[in-house]
Short mmCIF file of N, CA and C in Angstrom, two decimals:
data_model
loop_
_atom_site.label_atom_id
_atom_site.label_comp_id
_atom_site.label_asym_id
_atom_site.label_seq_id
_atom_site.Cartn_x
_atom_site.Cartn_y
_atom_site.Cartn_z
N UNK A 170 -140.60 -123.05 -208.37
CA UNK A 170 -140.63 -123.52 -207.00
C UNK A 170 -141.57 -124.71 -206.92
N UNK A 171 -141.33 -125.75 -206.53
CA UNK A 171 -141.85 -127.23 -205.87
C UNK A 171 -142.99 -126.36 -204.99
N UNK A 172 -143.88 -127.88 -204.87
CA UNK A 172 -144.81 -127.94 -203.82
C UNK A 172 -143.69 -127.78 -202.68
N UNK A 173 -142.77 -128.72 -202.55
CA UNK A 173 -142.05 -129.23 -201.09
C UNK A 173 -141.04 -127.56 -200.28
N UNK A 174 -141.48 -126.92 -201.39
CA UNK A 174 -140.22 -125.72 -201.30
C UNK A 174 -140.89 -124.62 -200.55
N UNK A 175 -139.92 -124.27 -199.31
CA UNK A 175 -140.88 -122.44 -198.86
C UNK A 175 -140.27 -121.51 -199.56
N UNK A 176 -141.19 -120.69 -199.49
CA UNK A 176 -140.26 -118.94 -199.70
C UNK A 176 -139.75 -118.12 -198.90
N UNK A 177 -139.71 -118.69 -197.93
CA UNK A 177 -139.68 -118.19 -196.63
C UNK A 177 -140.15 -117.16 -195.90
N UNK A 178 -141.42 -117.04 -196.05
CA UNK A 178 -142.60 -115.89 -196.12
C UNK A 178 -142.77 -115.87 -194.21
N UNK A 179 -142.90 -114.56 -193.76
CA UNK A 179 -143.11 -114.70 -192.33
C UNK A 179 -144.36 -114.16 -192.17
N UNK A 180 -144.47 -115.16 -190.98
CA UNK A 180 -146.13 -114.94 -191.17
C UNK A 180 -146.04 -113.54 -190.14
N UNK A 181 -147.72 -112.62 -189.96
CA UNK A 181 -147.13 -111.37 -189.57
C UNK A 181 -147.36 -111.19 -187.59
N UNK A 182 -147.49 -112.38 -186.78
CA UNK A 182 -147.01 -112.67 -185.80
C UNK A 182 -145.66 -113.18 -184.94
N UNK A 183 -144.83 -113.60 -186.33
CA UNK A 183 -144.30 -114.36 -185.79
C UNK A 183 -143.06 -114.24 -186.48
N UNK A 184 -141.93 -114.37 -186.29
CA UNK A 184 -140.05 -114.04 -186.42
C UNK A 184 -139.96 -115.45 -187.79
N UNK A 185 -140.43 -116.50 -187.30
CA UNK A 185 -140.20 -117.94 -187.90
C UNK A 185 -140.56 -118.08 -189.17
N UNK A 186 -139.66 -118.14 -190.43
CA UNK A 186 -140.36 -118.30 -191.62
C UNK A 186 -141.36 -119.53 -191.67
N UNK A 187 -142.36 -119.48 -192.47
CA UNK A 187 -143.43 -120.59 -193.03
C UNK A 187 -142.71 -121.51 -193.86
N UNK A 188 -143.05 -123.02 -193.26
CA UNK A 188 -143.07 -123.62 -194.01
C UNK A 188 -143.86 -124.00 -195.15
N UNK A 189 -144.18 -123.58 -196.44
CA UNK A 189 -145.49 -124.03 -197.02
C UNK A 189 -146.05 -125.66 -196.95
N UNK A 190 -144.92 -126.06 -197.21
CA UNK A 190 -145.50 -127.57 -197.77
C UNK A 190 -145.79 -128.35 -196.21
N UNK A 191 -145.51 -127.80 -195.52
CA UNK A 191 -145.97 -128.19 -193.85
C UNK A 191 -147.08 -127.44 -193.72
N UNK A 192 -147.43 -126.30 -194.00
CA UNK A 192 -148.53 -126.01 -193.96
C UNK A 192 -149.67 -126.50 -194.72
N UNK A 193 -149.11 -126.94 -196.35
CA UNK A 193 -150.27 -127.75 -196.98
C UNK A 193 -150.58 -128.79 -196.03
N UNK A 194 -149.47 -129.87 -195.85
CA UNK A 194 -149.76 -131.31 -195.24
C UNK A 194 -150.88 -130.29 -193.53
N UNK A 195 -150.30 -129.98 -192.83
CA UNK A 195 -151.67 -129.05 -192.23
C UNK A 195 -153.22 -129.25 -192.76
N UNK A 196 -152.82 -128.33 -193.79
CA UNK A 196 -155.02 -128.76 -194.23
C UNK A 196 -155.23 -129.48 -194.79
N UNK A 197 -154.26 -130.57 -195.06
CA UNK A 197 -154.66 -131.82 -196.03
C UNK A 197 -155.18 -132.75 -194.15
N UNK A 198 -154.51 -132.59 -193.46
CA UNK A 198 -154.94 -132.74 -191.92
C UNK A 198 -156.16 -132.72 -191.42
N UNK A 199 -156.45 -131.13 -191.74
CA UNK A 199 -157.59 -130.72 -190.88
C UNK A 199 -159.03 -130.74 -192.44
N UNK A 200 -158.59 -130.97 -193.20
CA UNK A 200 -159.74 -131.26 -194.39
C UNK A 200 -159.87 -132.67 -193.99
N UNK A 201 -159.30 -133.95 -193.66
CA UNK A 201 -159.24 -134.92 -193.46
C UNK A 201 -160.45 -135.17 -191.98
N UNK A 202 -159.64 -134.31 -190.83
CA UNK A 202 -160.46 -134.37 -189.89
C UNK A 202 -161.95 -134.04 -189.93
N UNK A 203 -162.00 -132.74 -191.03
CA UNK A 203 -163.41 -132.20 -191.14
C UNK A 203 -164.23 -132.92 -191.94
N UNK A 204 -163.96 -134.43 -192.16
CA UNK A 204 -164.63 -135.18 -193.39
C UNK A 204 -164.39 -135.48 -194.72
N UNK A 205 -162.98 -134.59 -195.04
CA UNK A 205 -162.79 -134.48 -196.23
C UNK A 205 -161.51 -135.32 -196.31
N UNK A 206 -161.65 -136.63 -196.60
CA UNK A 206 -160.44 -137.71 -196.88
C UNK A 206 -160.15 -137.47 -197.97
N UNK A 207 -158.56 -137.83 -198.26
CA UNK A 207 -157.95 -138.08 -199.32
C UNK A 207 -158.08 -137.02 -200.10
N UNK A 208 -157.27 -136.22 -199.59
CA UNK A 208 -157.21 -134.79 -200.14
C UNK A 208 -155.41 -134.62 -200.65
N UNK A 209 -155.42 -134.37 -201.99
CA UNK A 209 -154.08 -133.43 -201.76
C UNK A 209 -153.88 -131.99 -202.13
N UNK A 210 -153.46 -131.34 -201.32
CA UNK A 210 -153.03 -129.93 -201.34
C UNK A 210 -152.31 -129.31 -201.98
N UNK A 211 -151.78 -128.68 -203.31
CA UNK A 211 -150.76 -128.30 -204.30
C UNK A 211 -150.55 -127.09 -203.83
N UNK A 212 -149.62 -126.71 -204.40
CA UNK A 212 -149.15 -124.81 -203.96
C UNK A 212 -149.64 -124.57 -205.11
N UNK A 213 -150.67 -122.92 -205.60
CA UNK A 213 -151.22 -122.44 -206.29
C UNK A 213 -149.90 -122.00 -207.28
N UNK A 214 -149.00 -121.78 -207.28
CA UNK A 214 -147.77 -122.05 -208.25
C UNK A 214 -148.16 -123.02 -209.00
N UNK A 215 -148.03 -124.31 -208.35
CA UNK A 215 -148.01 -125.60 -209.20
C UNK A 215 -149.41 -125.97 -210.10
N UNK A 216 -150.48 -125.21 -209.43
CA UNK A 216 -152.14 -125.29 -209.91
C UNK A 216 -152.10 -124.79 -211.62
N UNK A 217 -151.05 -123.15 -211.31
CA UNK A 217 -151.14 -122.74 -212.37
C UNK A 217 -150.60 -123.20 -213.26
N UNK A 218 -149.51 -123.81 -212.68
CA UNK A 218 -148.42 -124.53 -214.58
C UNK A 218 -149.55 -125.57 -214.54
N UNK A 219 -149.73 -126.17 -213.62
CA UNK A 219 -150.22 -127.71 -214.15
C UNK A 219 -151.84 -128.21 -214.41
N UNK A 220 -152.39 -127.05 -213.80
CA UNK A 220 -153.94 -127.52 -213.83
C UNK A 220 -154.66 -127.04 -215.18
N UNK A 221 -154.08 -127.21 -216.16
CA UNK A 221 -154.74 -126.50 -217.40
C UNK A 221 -155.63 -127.78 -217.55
N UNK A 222 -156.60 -126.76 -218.75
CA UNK A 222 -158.17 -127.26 -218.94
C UNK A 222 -158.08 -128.68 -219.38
N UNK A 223 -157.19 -129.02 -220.39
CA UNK A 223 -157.01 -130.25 -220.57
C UNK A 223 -156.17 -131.46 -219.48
N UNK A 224 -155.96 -130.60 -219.21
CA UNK A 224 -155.22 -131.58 -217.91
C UNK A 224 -156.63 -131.86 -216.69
N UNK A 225 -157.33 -130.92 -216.26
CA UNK A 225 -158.19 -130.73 -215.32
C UNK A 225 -159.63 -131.84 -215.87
N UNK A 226 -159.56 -132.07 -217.15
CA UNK A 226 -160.37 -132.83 -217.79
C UNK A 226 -159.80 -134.48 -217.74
N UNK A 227 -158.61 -134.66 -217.93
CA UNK A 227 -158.05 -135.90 -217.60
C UNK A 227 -158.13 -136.07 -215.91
N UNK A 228 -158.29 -135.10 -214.78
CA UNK A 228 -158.20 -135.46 -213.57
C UNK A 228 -159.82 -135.79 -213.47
N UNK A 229 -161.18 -134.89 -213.84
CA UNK A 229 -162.17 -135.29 -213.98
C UNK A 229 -162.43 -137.03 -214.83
N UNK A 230 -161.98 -137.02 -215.78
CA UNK A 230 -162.44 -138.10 -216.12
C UNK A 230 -161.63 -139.61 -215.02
N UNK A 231 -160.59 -139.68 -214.89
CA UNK A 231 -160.28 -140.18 -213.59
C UNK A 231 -160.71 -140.08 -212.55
N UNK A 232 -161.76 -139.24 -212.31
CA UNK A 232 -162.55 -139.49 -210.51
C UNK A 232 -163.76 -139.79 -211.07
N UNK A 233 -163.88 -139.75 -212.54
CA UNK A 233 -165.45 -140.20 -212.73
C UNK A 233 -165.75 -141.75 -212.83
N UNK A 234 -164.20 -142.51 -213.60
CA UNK A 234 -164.38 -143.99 -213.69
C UNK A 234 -162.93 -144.29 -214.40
N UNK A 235 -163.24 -145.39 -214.12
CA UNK A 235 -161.51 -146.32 -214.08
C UNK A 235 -161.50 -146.65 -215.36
N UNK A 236 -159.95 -146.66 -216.04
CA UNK A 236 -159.84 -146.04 -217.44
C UNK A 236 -158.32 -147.45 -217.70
N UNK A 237 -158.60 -148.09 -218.35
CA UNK A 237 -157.78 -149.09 -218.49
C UNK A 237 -156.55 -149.37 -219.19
N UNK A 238 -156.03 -148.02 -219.79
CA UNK A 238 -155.01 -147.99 -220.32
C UNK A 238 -155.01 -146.10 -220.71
N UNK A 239 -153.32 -145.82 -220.73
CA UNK A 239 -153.61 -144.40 -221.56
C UNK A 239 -154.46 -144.26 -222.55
N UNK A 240 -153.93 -145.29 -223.27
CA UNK A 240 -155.08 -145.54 -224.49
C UNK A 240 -155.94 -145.60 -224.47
N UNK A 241 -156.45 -146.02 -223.57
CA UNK A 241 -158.53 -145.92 -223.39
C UNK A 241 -158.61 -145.00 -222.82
N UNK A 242 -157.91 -144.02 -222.29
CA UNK A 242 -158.02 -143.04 -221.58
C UNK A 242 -158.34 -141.87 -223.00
N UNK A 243 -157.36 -141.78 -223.59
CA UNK A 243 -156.83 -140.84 -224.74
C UNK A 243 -158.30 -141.39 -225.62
N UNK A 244 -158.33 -142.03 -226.01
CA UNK A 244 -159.84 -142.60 -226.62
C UNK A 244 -160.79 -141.54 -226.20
N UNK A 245 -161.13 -142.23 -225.13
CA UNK A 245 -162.10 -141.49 -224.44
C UNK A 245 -162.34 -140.48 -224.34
N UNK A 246 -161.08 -139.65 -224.35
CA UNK A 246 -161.20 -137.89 -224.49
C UNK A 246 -161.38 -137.59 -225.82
N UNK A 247 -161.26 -138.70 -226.50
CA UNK A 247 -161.22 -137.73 -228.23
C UNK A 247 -159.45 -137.38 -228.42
N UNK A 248 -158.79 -137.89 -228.27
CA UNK A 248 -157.40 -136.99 -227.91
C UNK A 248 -156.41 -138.14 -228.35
N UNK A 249 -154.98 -137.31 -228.80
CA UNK A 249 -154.29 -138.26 -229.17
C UNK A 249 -153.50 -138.82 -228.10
N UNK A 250 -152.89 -140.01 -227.86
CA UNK A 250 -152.50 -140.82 -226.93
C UNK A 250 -150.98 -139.95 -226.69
N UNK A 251 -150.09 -139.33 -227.52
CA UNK A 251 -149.03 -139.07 -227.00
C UNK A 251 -148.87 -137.88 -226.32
N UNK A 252 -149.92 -136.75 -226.55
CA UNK A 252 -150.43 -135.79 -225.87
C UNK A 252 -150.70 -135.97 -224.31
N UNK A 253 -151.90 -136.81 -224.17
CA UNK A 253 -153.00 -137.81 -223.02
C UNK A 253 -151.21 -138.09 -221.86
N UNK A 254 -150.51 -138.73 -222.74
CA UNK A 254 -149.41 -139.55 -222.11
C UNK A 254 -148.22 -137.97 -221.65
N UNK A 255 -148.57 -137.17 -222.34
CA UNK A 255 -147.37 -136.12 -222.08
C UNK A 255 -148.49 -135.20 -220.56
N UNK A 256 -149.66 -135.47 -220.91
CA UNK A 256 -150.26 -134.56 -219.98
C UNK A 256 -150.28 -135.51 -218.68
N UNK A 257 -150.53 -136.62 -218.83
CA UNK A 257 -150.49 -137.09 -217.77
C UNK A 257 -148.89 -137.21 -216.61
N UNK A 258 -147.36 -137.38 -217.68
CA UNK A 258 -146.74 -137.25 -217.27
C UNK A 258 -146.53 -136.09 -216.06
N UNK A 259 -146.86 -135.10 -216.71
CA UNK A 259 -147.00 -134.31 -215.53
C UNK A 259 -147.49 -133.90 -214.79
N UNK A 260 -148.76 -134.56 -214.31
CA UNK A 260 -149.09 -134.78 -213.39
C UNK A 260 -148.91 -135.28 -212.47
N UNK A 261 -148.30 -136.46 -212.73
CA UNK A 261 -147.73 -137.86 -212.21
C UNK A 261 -146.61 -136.95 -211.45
N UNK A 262 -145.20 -136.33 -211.85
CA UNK A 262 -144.60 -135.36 -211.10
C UNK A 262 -144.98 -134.67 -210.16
N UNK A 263 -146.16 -134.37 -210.17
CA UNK A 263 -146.65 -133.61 -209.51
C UNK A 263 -147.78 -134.37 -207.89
N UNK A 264 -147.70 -135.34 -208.35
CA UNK A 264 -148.27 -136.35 -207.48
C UNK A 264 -149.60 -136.57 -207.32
N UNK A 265 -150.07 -136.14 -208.51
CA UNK A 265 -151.42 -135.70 -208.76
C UNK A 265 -152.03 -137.66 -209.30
N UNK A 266 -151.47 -138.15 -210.32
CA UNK A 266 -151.33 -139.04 -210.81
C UNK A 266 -150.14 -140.09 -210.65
N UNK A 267 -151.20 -141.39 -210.11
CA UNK A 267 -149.85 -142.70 -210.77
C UNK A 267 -150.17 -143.42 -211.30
N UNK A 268 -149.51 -144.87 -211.86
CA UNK A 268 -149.81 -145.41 -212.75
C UNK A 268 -149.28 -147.35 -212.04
N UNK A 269 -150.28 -147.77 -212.54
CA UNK A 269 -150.62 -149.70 -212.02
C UNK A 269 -150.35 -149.89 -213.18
N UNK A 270 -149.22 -150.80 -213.30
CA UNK A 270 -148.79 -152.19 -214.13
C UNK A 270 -149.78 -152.87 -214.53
N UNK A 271 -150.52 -152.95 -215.21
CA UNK A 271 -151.60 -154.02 -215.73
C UNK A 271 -150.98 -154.92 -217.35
N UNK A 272 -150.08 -156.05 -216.88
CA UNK A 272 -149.42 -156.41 -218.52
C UNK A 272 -148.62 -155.41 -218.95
N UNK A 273 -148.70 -155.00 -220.02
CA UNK A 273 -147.89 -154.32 -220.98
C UNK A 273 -148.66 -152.86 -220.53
N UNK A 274 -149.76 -152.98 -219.95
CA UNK A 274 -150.74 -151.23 -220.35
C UNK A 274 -150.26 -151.03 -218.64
N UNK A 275 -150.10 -149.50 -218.71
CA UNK A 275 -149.71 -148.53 -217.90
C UNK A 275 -151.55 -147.92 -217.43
N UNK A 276 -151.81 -148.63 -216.19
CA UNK A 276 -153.49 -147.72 -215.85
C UNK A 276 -153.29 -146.56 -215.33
N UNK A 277 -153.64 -145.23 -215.59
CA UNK A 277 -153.61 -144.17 -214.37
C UNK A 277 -154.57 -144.08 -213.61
N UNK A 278 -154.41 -143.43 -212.60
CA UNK A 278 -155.24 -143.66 -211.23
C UNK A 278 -154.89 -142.21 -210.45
N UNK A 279 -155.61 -141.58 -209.91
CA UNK A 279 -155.56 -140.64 -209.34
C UNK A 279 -154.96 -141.25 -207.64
N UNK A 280 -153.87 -140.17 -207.27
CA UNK A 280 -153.09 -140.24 -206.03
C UNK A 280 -153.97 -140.04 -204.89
N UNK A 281 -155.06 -139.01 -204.76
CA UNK A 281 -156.38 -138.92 -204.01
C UNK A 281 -157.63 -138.95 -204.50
N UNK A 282 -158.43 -138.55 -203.90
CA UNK A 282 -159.77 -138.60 -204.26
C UNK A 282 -160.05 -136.80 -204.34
N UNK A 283 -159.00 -135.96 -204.04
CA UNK A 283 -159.36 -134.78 -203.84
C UNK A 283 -158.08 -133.59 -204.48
N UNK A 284 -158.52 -132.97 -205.13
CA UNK A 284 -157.19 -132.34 -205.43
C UNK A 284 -157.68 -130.46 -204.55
N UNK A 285 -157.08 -130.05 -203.81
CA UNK A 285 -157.21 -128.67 -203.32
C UNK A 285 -155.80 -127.59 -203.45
N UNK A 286 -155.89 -126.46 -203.99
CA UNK A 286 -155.08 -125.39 -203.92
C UNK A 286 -155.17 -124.68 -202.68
N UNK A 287 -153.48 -124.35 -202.04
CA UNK A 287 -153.24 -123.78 -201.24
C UNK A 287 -154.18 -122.41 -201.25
N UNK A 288 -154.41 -121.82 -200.39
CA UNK A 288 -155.10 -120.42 -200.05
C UNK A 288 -153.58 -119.78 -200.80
N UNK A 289 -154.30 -118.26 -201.47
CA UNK A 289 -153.22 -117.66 -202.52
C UNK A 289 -152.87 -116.33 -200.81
N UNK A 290 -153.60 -115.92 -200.03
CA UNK A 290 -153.44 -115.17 -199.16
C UNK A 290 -153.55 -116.23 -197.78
#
């Protein structure tokens, strides 16, 4: 199941299934209002396939400083570039990550400044 997808879970007031991904964009809203810009919200589904340790280390090193190619990226971790490039791919799906044209080198860049998981309850 996608971030964008419900399950059609009813909440226990109300007849109307939940939308999830309307409910993420919701606290990506009210995290916004409460000070917290540039947030994105994933469904804890997607946290689990995608937020592994090495992946969560490529999103850290991207909010720590700007990384000028996969390759200096993959450098930097100690890591091999086609790995770096497979992990990042999916992120990038995930909207976690995109990537600036710089010449021939592909920069990644984080989509927010904030990555948050849906509440699991």
């Amino acid at each position: 199941m996608s971030d964008t997808e419900s399950r059609g879970d009813v909440p226990p007031d109300s007849t109307a299934p939940v939308d999830r991904a309307e409910l993420r964009a919701r606290m990506a809203r009210a995290l916004a209002r409460g000070g917290l810009p540039g947030v994105q919200v994933i469904s804890w589904e997607s946290a689990e396939e995608v937020l592994t340790p090495r992946r969560r280390e490529i999103i850290e090193t991207l909010r720590e400083r700007e990384v000028e190619s996969v390759r200096g990226l993959a450098r930097e971790l100690g890591r091999d570039k086609g790995q770096v490039s497979r992990d990042l791919g999916v992120l990038a799906e995930h909207g976690i990550v995109r990537y600036e044209r710089v010449g021939n080198a592909k920069r990644p860049r984080l989509t927010q400044e904030h990555v948050v998981v849906e509440p699991i309850v």
